Short mmCIF file of C-alpha atoms and ligand atoms in Angstrom, two decimals:
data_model
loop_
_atom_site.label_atom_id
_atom_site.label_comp_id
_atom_site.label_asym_id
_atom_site.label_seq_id
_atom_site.Cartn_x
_atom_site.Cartn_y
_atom_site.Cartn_z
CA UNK A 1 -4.40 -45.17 12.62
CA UNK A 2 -1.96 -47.37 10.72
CA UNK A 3 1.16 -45.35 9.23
CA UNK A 4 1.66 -46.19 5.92
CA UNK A 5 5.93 -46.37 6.62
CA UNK A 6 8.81 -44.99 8.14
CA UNK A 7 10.14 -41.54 6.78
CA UNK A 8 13.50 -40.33 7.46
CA UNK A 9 15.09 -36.87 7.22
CA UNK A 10 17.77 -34.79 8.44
CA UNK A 11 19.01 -31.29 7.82
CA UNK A 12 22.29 -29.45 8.86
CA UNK A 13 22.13 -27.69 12.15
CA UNK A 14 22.02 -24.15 10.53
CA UNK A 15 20.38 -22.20 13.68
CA UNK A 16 17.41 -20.26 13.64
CA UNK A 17 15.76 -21.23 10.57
CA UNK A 18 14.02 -19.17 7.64
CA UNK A 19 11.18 -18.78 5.75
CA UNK A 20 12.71 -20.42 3.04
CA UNK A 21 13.34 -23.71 5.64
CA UNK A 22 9.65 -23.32 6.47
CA UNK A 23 8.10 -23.34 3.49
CA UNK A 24 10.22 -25.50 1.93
CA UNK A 25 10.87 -28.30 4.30
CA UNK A 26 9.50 -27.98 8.31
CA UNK A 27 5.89 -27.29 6.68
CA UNK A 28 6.62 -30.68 4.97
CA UNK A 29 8.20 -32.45 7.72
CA UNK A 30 4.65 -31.24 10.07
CA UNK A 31 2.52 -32.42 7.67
CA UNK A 32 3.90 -36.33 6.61
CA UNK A 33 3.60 -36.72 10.42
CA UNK A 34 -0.01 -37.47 10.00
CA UNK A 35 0.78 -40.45 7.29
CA UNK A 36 4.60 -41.54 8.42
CA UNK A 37 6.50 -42.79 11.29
CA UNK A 38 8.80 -40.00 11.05
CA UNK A 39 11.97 -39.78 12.18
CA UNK A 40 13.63 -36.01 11.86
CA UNK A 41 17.87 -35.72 12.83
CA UNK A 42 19.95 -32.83 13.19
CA UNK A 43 22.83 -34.14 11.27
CA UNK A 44 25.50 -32.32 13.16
CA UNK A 45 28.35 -34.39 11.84
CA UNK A 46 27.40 -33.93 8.19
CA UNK A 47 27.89 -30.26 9.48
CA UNK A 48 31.73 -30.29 10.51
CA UNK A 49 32.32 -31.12 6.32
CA UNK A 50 31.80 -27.39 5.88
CA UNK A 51 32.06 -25.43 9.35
CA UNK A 52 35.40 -23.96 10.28
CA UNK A 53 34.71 -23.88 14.14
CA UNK A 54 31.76 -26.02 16.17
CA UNK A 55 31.92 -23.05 18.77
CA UNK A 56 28.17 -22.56 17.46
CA UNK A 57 27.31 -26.25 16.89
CA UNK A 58 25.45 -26.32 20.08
CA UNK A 59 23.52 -23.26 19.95
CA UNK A 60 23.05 -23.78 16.50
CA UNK A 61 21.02 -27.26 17.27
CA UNK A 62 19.37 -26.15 19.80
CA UNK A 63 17.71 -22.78 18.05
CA UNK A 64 17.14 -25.67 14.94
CA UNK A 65 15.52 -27.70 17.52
CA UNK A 66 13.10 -24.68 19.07
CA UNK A 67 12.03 -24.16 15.80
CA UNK A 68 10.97 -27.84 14.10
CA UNK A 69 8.98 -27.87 17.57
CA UNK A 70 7.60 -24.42 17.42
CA UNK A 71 6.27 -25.29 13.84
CA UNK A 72 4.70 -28.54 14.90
CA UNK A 73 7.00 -31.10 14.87
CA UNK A 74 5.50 -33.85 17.98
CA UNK A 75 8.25 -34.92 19.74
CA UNK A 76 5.86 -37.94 21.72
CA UNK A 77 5.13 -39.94 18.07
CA UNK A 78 8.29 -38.56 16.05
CA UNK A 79 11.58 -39.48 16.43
CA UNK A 80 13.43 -35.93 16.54
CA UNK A 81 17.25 -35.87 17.45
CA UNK A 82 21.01 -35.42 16.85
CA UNK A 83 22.95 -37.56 14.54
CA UNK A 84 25.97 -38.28 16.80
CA UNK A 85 24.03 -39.39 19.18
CA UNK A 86 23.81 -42.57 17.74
CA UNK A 87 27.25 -43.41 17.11
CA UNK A 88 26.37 -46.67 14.90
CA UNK A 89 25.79 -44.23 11.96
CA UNK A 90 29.64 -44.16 11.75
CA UNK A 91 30.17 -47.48 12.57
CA UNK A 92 27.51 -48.19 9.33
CA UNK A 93 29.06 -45.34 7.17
CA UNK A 94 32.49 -47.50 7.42
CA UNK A 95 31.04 -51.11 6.45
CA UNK A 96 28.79 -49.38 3.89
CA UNK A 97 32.12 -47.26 2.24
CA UNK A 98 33.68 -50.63 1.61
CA UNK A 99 30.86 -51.44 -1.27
CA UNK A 100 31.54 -47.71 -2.89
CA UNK A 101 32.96 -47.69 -5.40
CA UNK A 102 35.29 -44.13 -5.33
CA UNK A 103 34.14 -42.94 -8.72
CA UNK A 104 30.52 -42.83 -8.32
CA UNK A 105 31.54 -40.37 -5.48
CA UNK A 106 33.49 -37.86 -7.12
CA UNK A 107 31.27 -37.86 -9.99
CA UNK A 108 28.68 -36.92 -7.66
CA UNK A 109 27.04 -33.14 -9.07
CA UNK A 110 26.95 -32.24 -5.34
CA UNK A 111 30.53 -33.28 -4.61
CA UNK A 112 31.75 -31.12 -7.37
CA UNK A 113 29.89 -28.28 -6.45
CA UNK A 114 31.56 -28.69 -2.78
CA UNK A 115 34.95 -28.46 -4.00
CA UNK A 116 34.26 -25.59 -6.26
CA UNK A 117 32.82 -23.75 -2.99
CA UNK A 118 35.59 -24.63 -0.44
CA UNK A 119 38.20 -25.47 -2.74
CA UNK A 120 40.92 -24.84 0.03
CA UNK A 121 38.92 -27.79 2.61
CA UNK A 122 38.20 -30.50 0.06
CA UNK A 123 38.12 -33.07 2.87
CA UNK A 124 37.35 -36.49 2.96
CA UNK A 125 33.83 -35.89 4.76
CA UNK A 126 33.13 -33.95 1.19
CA UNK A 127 33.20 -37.08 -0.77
CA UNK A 128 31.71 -39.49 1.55
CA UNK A 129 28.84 -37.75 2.67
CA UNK A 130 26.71 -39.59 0.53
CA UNK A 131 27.52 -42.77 2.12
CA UNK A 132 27.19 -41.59 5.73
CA UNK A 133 23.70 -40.13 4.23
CA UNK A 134 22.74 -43.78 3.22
CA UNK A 135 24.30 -44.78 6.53
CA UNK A 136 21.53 -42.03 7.97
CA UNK A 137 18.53 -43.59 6.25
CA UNK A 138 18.44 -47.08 6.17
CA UNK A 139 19.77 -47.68 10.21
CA UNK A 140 16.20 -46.80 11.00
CA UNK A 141 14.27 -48.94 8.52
CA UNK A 142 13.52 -45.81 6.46
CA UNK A 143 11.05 -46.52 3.56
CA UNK A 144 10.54 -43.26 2.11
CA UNK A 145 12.57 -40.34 2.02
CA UNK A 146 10.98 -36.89 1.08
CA UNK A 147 13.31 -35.16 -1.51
CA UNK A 148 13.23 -32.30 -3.85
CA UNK A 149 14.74 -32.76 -7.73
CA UNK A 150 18.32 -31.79 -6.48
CA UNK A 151 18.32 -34.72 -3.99
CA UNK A 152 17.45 -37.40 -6.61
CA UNK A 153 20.88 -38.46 -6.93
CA UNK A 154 21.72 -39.24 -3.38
CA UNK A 155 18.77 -41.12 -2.91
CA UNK A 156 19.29 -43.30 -6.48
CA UNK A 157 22.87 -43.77 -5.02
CA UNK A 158 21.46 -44.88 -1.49
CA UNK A 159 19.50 -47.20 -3.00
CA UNK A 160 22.53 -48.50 -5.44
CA UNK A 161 24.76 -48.72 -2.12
CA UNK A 162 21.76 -51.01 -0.09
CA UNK A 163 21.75 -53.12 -3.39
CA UNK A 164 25.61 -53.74 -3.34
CA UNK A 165 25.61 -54.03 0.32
CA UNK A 166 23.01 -56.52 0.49
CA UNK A 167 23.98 -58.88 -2.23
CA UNK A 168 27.71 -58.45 -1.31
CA UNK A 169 26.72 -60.35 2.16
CA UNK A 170 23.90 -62.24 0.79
CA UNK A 171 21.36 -60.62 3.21
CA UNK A 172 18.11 -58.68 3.41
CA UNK A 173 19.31 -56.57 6.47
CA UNK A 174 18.94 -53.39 4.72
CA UNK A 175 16.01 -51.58 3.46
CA UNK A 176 16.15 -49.69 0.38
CA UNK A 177 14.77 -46.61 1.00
CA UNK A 178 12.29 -44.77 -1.66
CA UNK A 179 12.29 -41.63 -3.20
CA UNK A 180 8.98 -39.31 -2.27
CA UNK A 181 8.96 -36.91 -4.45
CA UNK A 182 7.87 -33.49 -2.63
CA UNK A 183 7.61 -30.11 -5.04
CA UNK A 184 9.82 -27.99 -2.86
CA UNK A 185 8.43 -24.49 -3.49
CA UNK A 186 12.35 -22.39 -4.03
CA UNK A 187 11.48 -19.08 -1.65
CA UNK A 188 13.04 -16.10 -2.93
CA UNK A 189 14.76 -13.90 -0.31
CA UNK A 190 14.57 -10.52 0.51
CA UNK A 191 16.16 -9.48 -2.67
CA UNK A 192 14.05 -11.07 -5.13
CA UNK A 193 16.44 -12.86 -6.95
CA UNK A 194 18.17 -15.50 -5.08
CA UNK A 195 17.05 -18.48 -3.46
CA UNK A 196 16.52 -17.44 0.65
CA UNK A 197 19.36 -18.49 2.13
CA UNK A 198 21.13 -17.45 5.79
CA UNK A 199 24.79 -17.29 4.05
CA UNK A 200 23.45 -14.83 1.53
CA UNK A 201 21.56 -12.71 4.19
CA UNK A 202 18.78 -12.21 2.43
CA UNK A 203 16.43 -14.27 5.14
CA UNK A 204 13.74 -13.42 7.39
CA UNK A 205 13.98 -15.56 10.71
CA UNK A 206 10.91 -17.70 11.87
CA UNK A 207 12.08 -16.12 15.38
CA UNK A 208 12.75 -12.54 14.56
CA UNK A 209 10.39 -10.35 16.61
CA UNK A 210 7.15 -8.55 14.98
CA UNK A 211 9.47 -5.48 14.37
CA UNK A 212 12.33 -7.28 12.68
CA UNK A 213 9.82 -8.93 10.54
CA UNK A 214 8.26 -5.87 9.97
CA UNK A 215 11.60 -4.19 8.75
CA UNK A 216 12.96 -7.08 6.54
CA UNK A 217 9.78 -7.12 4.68
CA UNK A 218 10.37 -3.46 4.18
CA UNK A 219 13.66 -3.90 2.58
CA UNK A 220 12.00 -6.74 -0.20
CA UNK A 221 12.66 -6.08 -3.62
CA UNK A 222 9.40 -5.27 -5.81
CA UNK A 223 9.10 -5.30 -9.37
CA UNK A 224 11.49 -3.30 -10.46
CA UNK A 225 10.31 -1.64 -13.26
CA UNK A 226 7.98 0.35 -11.00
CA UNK A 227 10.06 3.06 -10.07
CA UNK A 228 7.62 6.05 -9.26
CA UNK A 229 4.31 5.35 -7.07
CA UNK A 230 2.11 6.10 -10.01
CA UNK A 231 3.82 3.49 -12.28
CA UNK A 232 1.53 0.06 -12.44
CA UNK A 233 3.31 -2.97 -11.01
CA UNK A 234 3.18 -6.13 -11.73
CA UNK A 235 2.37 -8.91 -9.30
CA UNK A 236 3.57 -11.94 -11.76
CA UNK A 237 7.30 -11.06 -10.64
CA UNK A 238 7.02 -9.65 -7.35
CA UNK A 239 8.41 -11.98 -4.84
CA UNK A 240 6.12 -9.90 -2.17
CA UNK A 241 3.11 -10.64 -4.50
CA UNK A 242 4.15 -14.66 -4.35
CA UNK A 243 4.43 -14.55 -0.13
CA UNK A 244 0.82 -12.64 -0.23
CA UNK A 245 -0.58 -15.54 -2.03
CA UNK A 246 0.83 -17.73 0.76
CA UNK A 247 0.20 -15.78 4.19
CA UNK A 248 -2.74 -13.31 3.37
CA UNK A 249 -6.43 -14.22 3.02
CA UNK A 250 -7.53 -14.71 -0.38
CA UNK A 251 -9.60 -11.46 -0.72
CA UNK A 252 -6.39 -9.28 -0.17
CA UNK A 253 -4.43 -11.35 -2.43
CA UNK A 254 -7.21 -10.65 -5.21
CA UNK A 255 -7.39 -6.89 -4.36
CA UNK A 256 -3.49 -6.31 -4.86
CA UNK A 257 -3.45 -8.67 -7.99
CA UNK A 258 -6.08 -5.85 -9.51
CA UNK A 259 -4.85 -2.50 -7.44
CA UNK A 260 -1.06 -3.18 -8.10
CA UNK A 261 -1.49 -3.47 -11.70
CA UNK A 262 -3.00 -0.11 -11.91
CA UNK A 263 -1.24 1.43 -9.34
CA UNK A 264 -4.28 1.42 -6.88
CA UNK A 265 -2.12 0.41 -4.01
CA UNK A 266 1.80 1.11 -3.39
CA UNK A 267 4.48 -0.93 -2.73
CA UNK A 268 5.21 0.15 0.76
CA UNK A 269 1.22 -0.25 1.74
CA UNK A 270 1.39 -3.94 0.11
CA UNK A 271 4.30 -4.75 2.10
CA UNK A 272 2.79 -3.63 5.06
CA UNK A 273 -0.20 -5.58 4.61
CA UNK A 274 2.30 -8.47 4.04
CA UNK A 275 4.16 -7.83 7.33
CA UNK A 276 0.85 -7.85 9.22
CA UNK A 277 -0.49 -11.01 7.74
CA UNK A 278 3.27 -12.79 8.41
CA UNK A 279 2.98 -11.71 11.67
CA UNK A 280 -0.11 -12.46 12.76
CA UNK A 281 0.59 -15.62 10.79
CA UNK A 282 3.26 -16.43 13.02
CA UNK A 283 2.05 -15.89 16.24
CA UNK A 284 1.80 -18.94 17.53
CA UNK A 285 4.63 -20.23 16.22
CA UNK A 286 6.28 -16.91 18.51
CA UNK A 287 4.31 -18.22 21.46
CA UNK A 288 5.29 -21.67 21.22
CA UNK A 289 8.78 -21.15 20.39
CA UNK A 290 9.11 -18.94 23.37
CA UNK A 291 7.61 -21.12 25.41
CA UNK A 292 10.03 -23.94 24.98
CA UNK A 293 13.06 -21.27 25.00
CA UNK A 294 12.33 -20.94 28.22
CA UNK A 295 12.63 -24.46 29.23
CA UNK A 296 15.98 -25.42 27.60
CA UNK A 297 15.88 -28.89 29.86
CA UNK A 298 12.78 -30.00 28.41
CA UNK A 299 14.12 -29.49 24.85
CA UNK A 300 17.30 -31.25 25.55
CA UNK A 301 15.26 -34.14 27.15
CA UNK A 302 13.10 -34.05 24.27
CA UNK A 303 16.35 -34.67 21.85
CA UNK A 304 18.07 -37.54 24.52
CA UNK A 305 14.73 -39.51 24.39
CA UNK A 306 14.82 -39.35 20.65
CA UNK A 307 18.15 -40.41 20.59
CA UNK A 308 17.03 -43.28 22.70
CA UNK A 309 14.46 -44.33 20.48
CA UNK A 310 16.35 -44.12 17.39
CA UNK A 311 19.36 -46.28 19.06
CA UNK A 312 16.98 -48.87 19.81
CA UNK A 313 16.30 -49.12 16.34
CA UNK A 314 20.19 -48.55 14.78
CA UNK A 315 20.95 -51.27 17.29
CA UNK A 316 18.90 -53.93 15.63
CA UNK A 317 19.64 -53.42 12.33
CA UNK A 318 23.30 -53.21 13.03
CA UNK A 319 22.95 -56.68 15.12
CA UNK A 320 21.91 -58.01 11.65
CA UNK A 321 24.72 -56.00 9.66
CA UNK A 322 26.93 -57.72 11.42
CA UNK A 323 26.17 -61.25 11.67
CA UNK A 324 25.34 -60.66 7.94
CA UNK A 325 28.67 -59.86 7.33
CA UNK A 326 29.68 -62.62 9.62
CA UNK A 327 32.46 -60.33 11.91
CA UNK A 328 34.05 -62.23 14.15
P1 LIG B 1 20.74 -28.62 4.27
O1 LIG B 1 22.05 -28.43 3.60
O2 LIG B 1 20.80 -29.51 5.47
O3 LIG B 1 19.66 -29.03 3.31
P2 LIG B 1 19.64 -25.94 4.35
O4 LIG B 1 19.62 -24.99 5.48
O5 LIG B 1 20.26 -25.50 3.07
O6 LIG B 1 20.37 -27.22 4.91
O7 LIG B 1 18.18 -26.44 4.04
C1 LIG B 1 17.37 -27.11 4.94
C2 LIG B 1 16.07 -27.42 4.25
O8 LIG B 1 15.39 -26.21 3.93
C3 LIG B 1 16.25 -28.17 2.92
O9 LIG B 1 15.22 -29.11 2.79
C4 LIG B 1 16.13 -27.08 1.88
O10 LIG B 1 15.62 -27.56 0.66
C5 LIG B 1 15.13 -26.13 2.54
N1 LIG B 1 15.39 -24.76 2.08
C6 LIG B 1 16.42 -23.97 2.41
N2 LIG B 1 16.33 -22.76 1.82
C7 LIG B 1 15.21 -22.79 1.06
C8 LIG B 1 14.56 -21.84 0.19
N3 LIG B 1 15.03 -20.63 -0.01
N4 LIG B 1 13.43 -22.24 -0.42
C9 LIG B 1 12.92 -23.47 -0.23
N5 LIG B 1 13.47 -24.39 0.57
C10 LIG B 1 14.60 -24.07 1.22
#
């Protein structure tokens, strides 16, 4: 089947990854697979803008890379590996920070909320991640990138940089990448409030055992106006409610959207029937993931070839970047 383009996207090496990742970006990455060219990257360098040690970079990548295969990622037709293993992205980043102009950087909502996060590391890998994420896209002839509404600026200012680039040298050598606009469903965490998130340990890990699962969906907030077991609940603003409707069959889902409202069924029985139905949802995900655990080679082979294949491709375009701009 003809793929309608090349898609392109990379995510911070962050380690074992959550539900939150899953639902709200390795589910998407699986599916536009069937569609897209894809090529997934571990941007490890856009990491070291925030990390204060690589000691875990490693690991890190590796548990990041068990679980985008666990969940389906197909390492034979998509391009899955690690950002500094093509070292032309910097090489790109520096030729493509000469048509930035500074103040479209620091105006940048995401640059601002940086500094106002680490204001004691404002380095310079802050401000230009933006162009090293352009950098990221078009060296492999990305057409679409799949981004949620907070992304929208990088991508506009991708496309702005390709535009500046490529009339600044007179040449078509760069693609300009598109926006695909992908409804990224915001998982709650374990508390109910704030978006799942590692740093505010309120995740449940992909890779965490039946039991661990079992507990953290224990310790999930419910409505909280149902204090007592006899008080109704109500489903509308129970985060447990919202991951029923995702991992249990519909005919469950329906029964707690009735029982729950008139206290028919408690919260600790409806987040055990959650915790099964995660689990069992899971399963082979467990299995799979386990299974390439156990052959760390085959995973790191799986990331060189990828690397491979994507230098191949950064090689080309940067042949043309370069006569473009006529170096010597
Ligand atoms: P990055 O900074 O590389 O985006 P994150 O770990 O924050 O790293 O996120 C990786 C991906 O997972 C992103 O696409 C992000 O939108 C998605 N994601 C992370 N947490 C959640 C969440 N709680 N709900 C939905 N999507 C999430």
């Amino acid at each position: 089947m003809t793929k309608k383009g090349r898609v392109f996207s990379g995510a911070r090496p962050t380690g074992r990854q959550h539900l939150g990742n899953y639902l709200g970006a390795i589910q998407n990455y699986a599916e536009l697979q069937n569609e897209y060219d894809c090529v997934y990257c571990i941007v490890d360098v856009h990491a070291l803008t925030t990390v204060e040690t690589t000691q875990e970079l490693r690991q890190n990548t590796f548990e990041m890379a068990l679980d985008w295969l666990a969940a389906g990622i197909r390492p034979e037709e998509t391009i899955m590996f690690v950002q500094s293993h093509v070292p032309e992205v910097m090489e790109l980043h520096a030729y493509l920070s000469m048509v930035t102009p500074l103040g479209k950087l620091t105006d940048l909502p995401t640059f601002k909320e940086k500094i106002r996060h680490q204001p004691e590391n404002v380095n310079y890998g802050l401000l230009g991640y933006p162009v090293l994420m352009t950098a990221d896209i078009v060296l492999y002839k990305t057409d679409v990138v799949p981004v949620g509404i907070d992304q929208v600026p990088h991508i506009e200012f991708a496309r702005e940089t390709v535009r500046s680039f490529n009339y600044r040298f007179q040449t078509q050598a760069l693609i300009e990448p598109q926006a695909k606009h992908t409804e990224i469903k915001k998982v709650l965490g374990i508390d109910g409030k704030e978006k799942m998130s590692k740093s505010l340990n309120n995740h449940i890990e992909l890779a965490a055992s039946p039991a661990e699962t079992t507990k953290r969906v224990r310790e999930m907030v419910t409505d909280p106006a149902r204090v007592k077991r006899t008080d109704p609940g109500n489903p509308d603003i129970c985060n447990v409610f919202t991951m029923h409707k995702i991992f249990s069959p519909q005919d469950e889902v329906d029964m707690i959207n009735v029982e729950c409202r008139r206290a028919g069924i408690g919260c600790v029985d409806c987040k055990m029937r959650l915790a099964n139905n995660l689990n069992k949802h899971l399963e082979p995900f467990r299995a799979k993931r386990a299974e390439f655990e156990s052959k760390p080679d085959d995973v790191q082979a799986i990331l060189d070839d990828g690397g491979k294949r994507a230098r191949a491709v950064a090689q080309e375009v940067m042949a043309e970047v370069r006569e473009a701009m006529k170096l010597p």
